[in-house]
Short mmCIF file of C-alpha atoms and ligand atoms in Angstrom, two decimals:
data_model
loop_
_atom_site.label_atom_id
_atom_site.label_comp_id
_atom_site.label_asym_id
_atom_site.label_seq_id
_atom_site.Cartn_x
_atom_site.Cartn_y
_atom_site.Cartn_z
CA MET W 1 -7.33 3.95 39.76
CA LEU W 2 -7.97 0.05 38.07
CA LYS W 3 -8.91 -0.98 34.99
CA ILE W 4 -9.32 -4.43 33.26
CA ILE W 5 -9.65 -5.10 29.86
CA LYS W 6 -10.88 -8.55 28.85
CA ASN W 7 -11.08 -10.44 25.94
CA GLY W 8 -9.42 -8.57 23.62
CA GLU W 9 -6.57 -9.48 21.61
CA VAL W 10 -2.78 -8.40 22.58
CA TYR W 11 -0.34 -6.84 20.04
CA ALA W 12 2.95 -5.79 22.42
CA PRO W 13 3.57 -5.25 19.30
CA HIS W 14 4.35 -9.53 19.02
CA TYR W 15 1.02 -11.56 18.85
CA LEU W 16 0.15 -12.71 22.63
CA GLY W 17 -3.31 -14.17 22.49
CA LYS W 18 -6.63 -13.55 23.75
CA LYS W 19 -5.35 -11.99 27.60
CA ASP W 20 -6.83 -9.28 29.40
CA VAL W 21 -4.66 -7.02 30.27
CA LEU W 22 -5.10 -5.23 34.24
CA LEU W 23 -4.14 -1.58 34.98
CA ALA W 24 -2.99 0.54 38.13
CA PHE W 25 -3.27 3.79 37.86
CA ASP W 26 -0.48 4.98 34.95
CA LYS W 27 1.16 1.79 34.45
CA ILE W 28 0.61 -2.05 32.70
CA VAL W 29 0.76 -4.98 36.09
CA ALA W 30 -0.48 -8.12 34.96
CA ILE W 31 -1.00 -9.15 31.45
CA GLU W 32 -3.17 -13.34 31.79
CA ASP W 33 -6.03 -15.08 30.61
CA LYS W 34 -8.21 -14.43 32.53
CA ILE W 35 -8.03 -11.42 35.63
CA ASP W 36 -10.89 -11.54 38.16
CA SER W 37 -12.45 -7.97 39.58
CA PRO W 38 -10.83 -7.95 43.45
CA GLN W 39 -14.02 -5.50 43.44
CA ASP W 40 -15.19 -6.27 46.92
CA PHE W 41 -12.44 -3.77 48.07
CA VAL W 42 -11.64 -1.88 45.30
CA GLU W 43 -13.58 0.13 42.66
CA VAL W 44 -12.65 -1.01 39.40
CA GLU W 45 -13.80 -0.42 35.79
CA ILE W 46 -14.06 -3.42 33.18
CA ILE W 47 -13.50 -3.02 29.77
CA ASP W 48 -14.98 -4.83 27.05
CA ALA W 49 -12.43 -5.73 24.32
CA THR W 50 -14.70 -8.82 22.80
CA ASN W 51 -13.76 -9.04 19.03
CA LYS W 52 -11.19 -5.95 19.60
CA LEU W 53 -6.82 -5.56 18.93
CA ILE W 54 -5.17 -4.35 21.87
CA ILE W 55 -2.00 -3.06 20.99
CA PRO W 56 0.42 -0.16 22.71
CA GLY W 57 -0.26 3.48 22.30
CA LEU W 58 1.19 4.58 19.00
CA ILE W 59 5.15 6.44 18.95
CA ASP W 60 5.47 9.73 16.70
CA SER W 61 8.97 10.73 16.76
CA HIS W 62 8.97 13.53 14.43
CA VAL W 63 5.61 16.20 15.19
CA HIS W 64 6.18 20.42 15.40
CA ILE W 65 3.74 19.77 17.77
CA ALA W 66 4.44 24.34 18.43
CA GLY W 67 3.43 24.50 15.08
CA GLY W 68 6.52 24.31 11.58
CA GLY W 69 6.61 26.31 8.50
CA GLY W 70 6.50 29.71 7.04
CA GLU W 71 8.52 29.36 3.75
CA GLY W 72 5.54 31.41 2.50
CA SER W 73 5.73 34.39 4.74
CA PHE W 74 3.99 35.21 8.66
CA LYS W 75 0.85 33.93 7.44
CA THR W 76 1.89 30.29 6.85
CA ARG W 77 3.67 29.55 10.37
CA THR W 78 1.77 26.73 10.79
CA PRO W 79 -0.12 26.34 13.86
CA GLU W 80 0.00 24.86 17.55
CA ILE W 81 -0.70 20.95 17.81
CA GLN W 82 -4.14 20.06 20.23
CA LEU W 83 -4.28 17.59 22.44
CA THR W 84 -7.08 15.53 19.79
CA ASP W 85 -4.65 15.46 17.14
CA ILE W 86 -3.02 13.72 18.67
CA THR W 87 -5.23 11.35 20.90
CA ARG W 88 -7.17 11.11 18.06
CA GLY W 89 -4.76 9.23 16.00
CA GLY W 90 -3.93 7.34 18.15
CA VAL W 91 -0.67 7.93 19.78
CA THR W 92 0.12 8.65 22.83
CA THR W 93 3.81 9.64 22.97
CA VAL W 94 5.51 12.32 20.63
CA VAL W 95 8.66 13.02 20.43
CA GLY W 96 8.29 17.20 19.19
CA CYS W 97 11.10 19.15 16.83
CA LEU W 98 11.01 22.22 15.96
CA GLY W 99 12.22 22.93 12.43
CA THR W 100 12.79 25.71 9.38
CA ASP W 101 12.25 28.17 11.22
CA GLY W 102 14.52 28.37 14.73
CA THR W 103 13.94 32.32 14.99
CA THR W 104 10.13 32.72 15.50
CA ARG W 105 9.98 29.52 16.92
CA SER W 106 12.07 28.67 19.98
CA MET W 107 13.45 26.34 22.21
CA LEU W 108 11.69 26.94 25.17
CA ASN W 109 8.35 27.79 23.20
CA LEU W 110 9.34 24.27 22.42
CA LEU W 111 9.51 22.53 25.54
CA ALA W 112 7.10 24.79 26.96
CA LYS W 113 4.50 22.72 24.29
CA ALA W 114 5.52 19.76 25.28
CA LYS W 115 5.23 19.89 29.17
CA GLY W 116 1.31 21.59 28.37
CA LEU W 117 0.96 18.28 25.94
CA GLU W 118 1.85 16.39 29.26
CA GLU W 119 0.18 17.67 31.73
CA GLU W 120 -3.10 17.36 29.50
CA GLY W 121 -2.55 13.71 29.56
CA ILE W 122 0.47 12.68 26.67
CA SER W 123 3.79 11.79 26.80
CA THR W 124 5.81 13.86 25.58
CA TYR W 125 9.84 14.20 24.83
CA ILE W 126 11.78 17.23 22.18
CA TYR W 127 14.63 17.12 20.25
CA THR W 128 16.58 20.60 20.14
CA GLY W 129 18.18 22.74 17.51
CA SER W 130 15.86 22.81 13.80
CA TYR W 131 17.05 23.40 10.77
CA GLN W 132 20.26 25.91 10.78
CA ILE W 133 23.83 24.72 12.32
CA PRO W 134 24.72 26.16 14.79
CA VAL W 135 21.68 24.65 16.18
CA LYS W 136 19.85 26.97 18.63
CA THR W 137 19.30 25.41 22.14
CA ALA W 138 18.09 26.24 25.18
CA THR W 139 21.30 25.67 27.57
CA GLY W 140 23.08 27.61 25.21
CA ASN W 141 24.98 23.86 23.85
CA ILE W 142 23.91 20.51 22.64
CA GLU W 143 25.31 18.59 25.73
CA ASP W 144 23.60 20.73 28.51
CA ASP W 145 20.38 20.57 27.10
CA MET W 146 20.75 17.25 26.96
CA ILE W 147 22.62 16.62 30.02
CA MET W 148 19.86 18.95 31.91
CA VAL W 149 16.59 19.05 30.27
CA ASP W 150 14.77 15.55 30.47
CA LYS W 151 12.76 15.86 28.19
CA VAL W 152 15.12 16.95 25.30
CA ILE W 153 16.39 12.74 24.02
CA GLY W 154 18.03 14.19 21.07
CA VAL W 155 19.30 16.95 18.24
CA GLY W 156 17.15 17.79 15.15
CA GLU W 157 15.73 17.98 13.24
CA VAL W 158 18.31 19.34 11.31
CA ALA W 159 17.95 20.21 7.57
CA LEU W 160 20.81 18.69 4.85
CA SER W 161 20.79 18.32 0.89
CA ASP W 162 18.28 21.05 0.77
CA HIS W 163 17.35 24.14 -0.59
CA ARG W 164 16.16 26.14 3.36
CA SER W 165 19.32 23.50 4.79
CA SER W 166 22.18 25.82 6.13
CA GLN W 167 24.42 24.04 4.09
CA PRO W 168 26.55 23.74 6.75
CA THR W 169 30.42 21.76 6.17
CA VAL W 170 31.13 18.13 6.63
CA GLU W 171 32.96 18.63 9.30
CA GLU W 172 30.51 21.18 10.91
CA PHE W 173 27.41 18.69 11.38
CA LYS W 174 30.23 15.97 12.53
CA LYS W 175 30.33 17.87 15.16
CA LEU W 176 27.10 18.26 16.61
CA ALA W 177 26.69 14.71 15.84
CA ALA W 178 30.02 13.81 17.92
CA ALA W 179 27.96 16.24 21.05
CA ALA W 180 24.71 14.67 20.42
CA ARG W 181 26.62 11.46 20.87
CA VAL W 182 28.23 12.62 24.44
CA GLY W 183 25.56 14.10 25.61
CA GLY W 184 23.19 11.57 24.29
CA MET W 185 26.02 9.51 26.29
CA LEU W 186 26.17 10.98 29.88
CA SER W 187 22.36 11.60 30.29
CA GLY W 188 21.32 7.70 29.58
CA LYS W 189 19.77 8.87 26.21
CA SER W 190 19.55 7.77 22.90
CA GLY W 191 21.08 10.45 21.70
CA LYS W 192 19.35 10.68 17.70
CA VAL W 193 20.56 13.46 15.47
CA ASN W 194 17.64 13.74 13.50
CA ILE W 195 17.88 14.71 9.97
CA HIS W 196 15.26 16.25 7.80
CA LEU W 197 16.29 15.23 3.98
CA GLY W 198 15.42 17.36 1.36
CA ASP W 199 15.33 16.51 -2.52
CA GLY W 200 18.99 16.82 -3.39
CA GLU W 201 21.39 14.81 -5.26
CA ARG W 202 23.18 15.21 -1.76
CA ALA W 203 21.22 12.70 -0.02
CA ILE W 204 22.64 10.97 2.81
CA ALA W 205 26.40 11.47 1.76
CA TYR W 206 27.19 13.41 4.66
CA ILE W 207 26.42 10.31 7.23
CA GLU W 208 28.33 7.78 4.64
CA GLU W 209 30.88 10.24 5.41
CA ILE W 210 31.33 10.98 8.85
CA VAL W 211 30.29 7.18 9.43
CA SER W 212 33.65 6.05 7.07
CA THR W 213 35.63 8.27 8.61
CA THR W 214 34.87 8.96 12.50
CA GLU W 215 34.02 6.33 15.33
CA ILE W 216 30.61 7.56 14.61
CA PRO W 217 28.47 4.30 13.78
CA ILE W 218 25.58 4.99 11.85
CA THR W 219 23.23 4.12 14.53
CA GLN W 220 23.74 7.77 15.66
CA PHE W 221 21.85 9.34 13.08
CA ILE W 222 17.23 9.10 12.12
CA PRO W 223 17.38 10.66 9.25
CA THR W 224 13.66 11.28 7.70
CA HIS W 225 11.44 11.74 4.91
CA MET W 226 13.98 8.93 3.15
CA ASN W 227 10.76 8.42 1.17
CA ARG W 228 10.15 11.44 -0.10
CA ASN W 229 10.87 10.69 -4.14
CA GLU W 230 12.73 7.31 -5.42
CA ASP W 231 16.46 8.45 -5.63
CA LEU W 232 15.82 8.72 -1.84
CA PHE W 233 14.58 5.89 -1.73
CA GLU W 234 17.24 3.78 -3.00
CA LYS W 235 19.35 5.72 -1.19
CA ALA W 236 16.83 4.42 2.07
CA ILE W 237 17.20 0.51 1.35
CA GLU W 238 21.12 1.17 0.77
CA HIS W 239 21.33 3.36 4.55
CA GLY W 240 18.88 0.20 6.27
CA LEU W 241 21.17 -2.85 4.42
CA LYS W 242 23.83 -1.49 6.10
CA GLY W 243 23.19 -0.85 9.64
CA GLY W 244 21.34 2.19 9.08
CA ILE W 245 17.98 3.99 10.63
CA VAL W 246 15.15 4.84 8.11
CA ASP W 247 12.11 7.27 9.54
CA LEU W 248 9.71 6.98 6.86
CA THR W 249 6.68 10.18 6.64
CA THR W 250 3.38 9.50 6.01
CA SER W 251 2.63 12.92 5.97
CA THR W 252 1.41 13.46 2.19
CA THR W 253 0.02 15.10 -0.69
CA ALA W 254 -1.72 13.94 -3.41
CA LYS W 255 0.60 15.93 -5.36
CA PHE W 256 3.71 14.57 -3.14
CA LEU W 257 3.22 11.23 -4.55
CA GLU W 258 2.79 12.10 -7.86
CA GLU W 259 5.58 14.13 -8.54
CA GLY W 260 7.32 10.83 -7.41
CA GLU W 261 7.19 9.97 -3.32
CA VAL W 262 6.80 6.95 -2.30
CA LYS W 263 4.18 5.75 0.02
CA SER W 264 5.07 5.19 3.84
CA SER W 265 3.19 1.52 4.16
CA LYS W 266 4.48 0.62 -0.16
CA ALA W 267 8.29 1.96 1.31
CA LEU W 268 7.49 -0.46 4.72
CA ARG W 269 6.95 -3.12 1.87
CA LYS W 270 9.73 -3.26 -0.40
CA LEU W 271 12.08 -2.23 1.98
CA LEU W 272 11.23 -5.70 4.11
CA GLU W 273 12.00 -7.71 0.32
CA HIS W 274 14.58 -5.84 0.26
CA LYS W 275 15.46 -7.70 3.93
CA VAL W 276 16.36 -4.42 5.56
CA ALA W 277 15.66 -5.58 9.16
CA ILE W 278 12.41 -4.37 10.58
CA GLU W 279 13.79 -3.19 14.22
CA ASN W 280 15.46 -0.32 11.24
CA ILE W 281 12.61 1.00 10.23
CA THR W 282 10.24 4.05 11.54
CA PHE W 283 6.86 5.68 10.65
CA SER W 284 6.70 8.80 11.66
CA SER W 285 4.11 11.55 10.41
CA ASP W 286 5.80 15.32 10.07
CA GLY W 287 2.89 16.21 11.93
CA GLN W 288 1.49 20.79 11.89
CA GLY W 289 5.16 20.75 9.95
CA SER W 290 4.25 22.69 6.69
CA LEU W 291 3.81 20.76 3.53
CA PRO W 292 5.45 23.72 1.14
CA VAL W 293 4.79 23.18 -2.08
CA PHE W 294 7.35 24.49 -4.45
CA ASN W 295 7.79 25.28 -8.33
CA ASP W 296 11.03 23.88 -11.35
CA LYS W 297 12.24 27.52 -9.56
CA GLY W 298 12.83 27.52 -6.39
CA GLU W 299 9.75 28.86 -5.86
CA TYR W 300 7.30 28.48 -3.31
CA THR W 301 3.51 28.26 -4.87
CA GLY W 302 1.61 27.24 -1.70
CA LEU W 303 1.42 24.78 1.53
CA LYS W 304 -0.32 22.29 3.31
CA VAL W 305 -0.16 20.95 6.94
CA GLY W 306 1.14 17.76 8.43
CA ARG W 307 -1.38 15.38 9.96
CA VAL W 308 -0.41 13.03 13.22
CA ALA W 309 -2.75 10.86 12.18
CA SER W 310 -1.88 10.56 9.26
CA LEU W 311 0.47 7.89 10.83
CA TYR W 312 -1.67 5.06 11.60
CA GLU W 313 -3.65 5.66 8.39
CA ALA W 314 -0.16 4.40 7.41
CA VAL W 315 -0.33 1.83 9.52
CA LYS W 316 -3.07 0.30 8.68
CA ASP W 317 -2.89 1.19 5.07
CA ALA W 318 0.28 -1.68 4.79
CA ILE W 319 -1.53 -4.00 6.66
CA LEU W 320 -4.66 -3.82 4.45
CA GLU W 321 -3.36 -3.15 1.14
CA GLU W 322 0.55 -3.57 0.97
CA LYS W 323 -0.11 -7.04 3.39
CA VAL W 324 2.53 -6.26 5.71
CA GLN W 325 2.16 -8.84 9.07
CA ILE W 326 0.04 -6.71 10.93
CA GLU W 327 2.74 -7.49 14.20
CA LYS W 328 5.88 -5.84 11.78
CA VAL W 329 3.87 -3.22 10.87
CA LEU W 330 2.62 -2.27 14.53
CA GLN W 331 7.04 -2.63 15.09
CA VAL W 332 7.32 0.66 13.52
CA VAL W 333 4.99 2.78 15.02
CA THR W 334 5.23 1.09 18.95
CA SER W 335 9.03 -0.99 19.91
CA ASN W 336 11.04 0.05 17.16
CA PRO W 337 10.84 3.82 18.22
CA ALA W 338 10.62 3.68 21.67
CA THR W 339 13.75 1.52 21.65
CA LEU W 340 15.85 3.76 18.61
CA LEU W 341 14.95 6.60 20.70
CA LYS W 342 15.51 4.76 24.18
CA LEU W 343 12.22 5.68 25.74
CA PRO W 344 11.62 3.72 28.70
CA ARG W 345 8.57 1.58 29.80
CA LYS W 346 7.27 2.67 26.60
CA GLY W 347 6.20 0.73 23.02
CA TYR W 348 5.57 -2.68 24.26
CA ILE W 349 2.52 -4.15 26.25
CA LYS W 350 4.20 -5.33 29.54
CA GLU W 351 3.99 -5.69 32.83
CA ASN W 352 5.13 -2.32 34.57
CA TYR W 353 5.42 -0.56 31.64
CA ASP W 354 3.13 2.98 30.48
CA ALA W 355 -0.13 2.07 30.24
CA ASP W 356 -0.49 2.73 27.35
CA LEU W 357 -3.28 1.54 24.83
CA VAL W 358 -5.66 1.66 22.29
CA LEU W 359 -7.73 -0.78 21.41
CA LEU W 360 -8.29 -1.78 17.75
CA ASN W 361 -12.13 -3.06 16.06
CA LYS W 362 -11.14 -6.55 14.88
CA ASP W 363 -12.42 -6.12 11.88
CA SER W 364 -12.16 -2.58 10.40
CA LEU W 365 -9.17 -1.60 11.92
CA GLU W 366 -11.15 1.74 12.99
CA ILE W 367 -9.85 3.19 17.01
CA ASP W 368 -12.34 2.37 19.22
CA THR W 369 -10.36 4.14 22.35
CA VAL W 370 -7.23 5.23 23.31
CA ILE W 371 -5.69 5.23 27.31
CA ALA W 372 -2.30 7.46 27.19
CA MET W 373 -0.73 6.83 31.42
CA GLY W 374 -4.44 4.85 32.56
CA LYS W 375 -6.56 7.23 31.33
CA THR W 376 -9.41 6.83 28.86
CA MET W 377 -8.41 9.57 26.00
CA ILE W 378 -10.99 7.95 24.02
CA GLU W 379 -13.71 5.87 24.38
CA LYS W 380 -15.81 4.39 20.85
CA GLY W 381 -14.34 6.74 18.80
CA GLU W 382 -15.71 9.78 20.97
CA VAL W 383 -12.79 12.55 23.13
CA MET W 384 -12.83 12.20 26.83
CA ILE W 385 -10.42 14.03 27.21
CA LYS W 386 -10.46 17.69 25.31
CA GLY W 387 -7.55 19.51 25.37
CA THR W 388 -7.11 22.73 27.44
CA PHE W 389 -8.76 25.33 24.61
CA GLU W 390 -11.11 23.29 22.68
CA ALA W 391 -14.58 23.87 22.72
ZN1 LIG S 1 12.02 17.53 7.14
#
């Protein structure tokens, strides 16, 4: 019931120094220089974090938890995610979404998977809709989903500037953004629109037009995959400088990088060099999504599956290879998504916040321990709690 994590260096994600952290059930209740165990009247688990960093559990804000894809026909529908695909990567909160396929993947299926993962011990939210506009929802429309379904925090992943997009008009997309905004206001949620951007030349033109012709603010949108090619990344810098949110995708393939994708860790460094506000930058993994490859003629030639583990790998790479300050890197996978997506009690090591923590070995930055809602999921790199159907 009680855990004291002793002698770790706490990044909350801002640096707090060497602290003891007391967890009670699923909450963080104290962060002090020294916390003694009240062992005489209650059982306390002591976790030694000497030579370890304590960081908030990672938030992965774009994961195809119920599977995705299928661009190479039925056999290429990517499988549902398993609990340890998430927890092994230091992730304790995921935002699930559908993707290209809004027919054989449904909102109710996505919601059920999110509930299942929550029963297994992590925290989950979902976006309503899929690539296509009009979006398919759980209740019949966006506002009702946002207001009446607790887990629905916004709309997405809607595809723009992509050959797989439903090619909506700006007007149709505008209406969708308006519904997300009002639904969010009425339910106390963020109401963000998560946008899959393809390689198309229109890039973020729809967002720019809506921002310049309506009252909807630029921060209503979370365009993702903004590092997918050099041209789009240039737009990402401009968008970030105007106060827009820039989401960088961490799952990649050697071929994508060869073809001009900007590695997420490098993209983070470049955004900061261009003075884009750190608060507007997030990483997400696109985990379990399909990473299809098309040739020059737009023909499908093969497919790989995105991994949630790529999120923390990108964090490590940004710290160790790109030399971005650790506190800034941690922000893009903890406090930034929590704040932008309005996730209550998430993203910080703070009193009364959820007991979602990751312990890292100080030298290697390898993940040692993962605690989600006060339960130890990973300990010394070993899985403590498996998913229901994991051997
Ligand atoms: Zn996508």
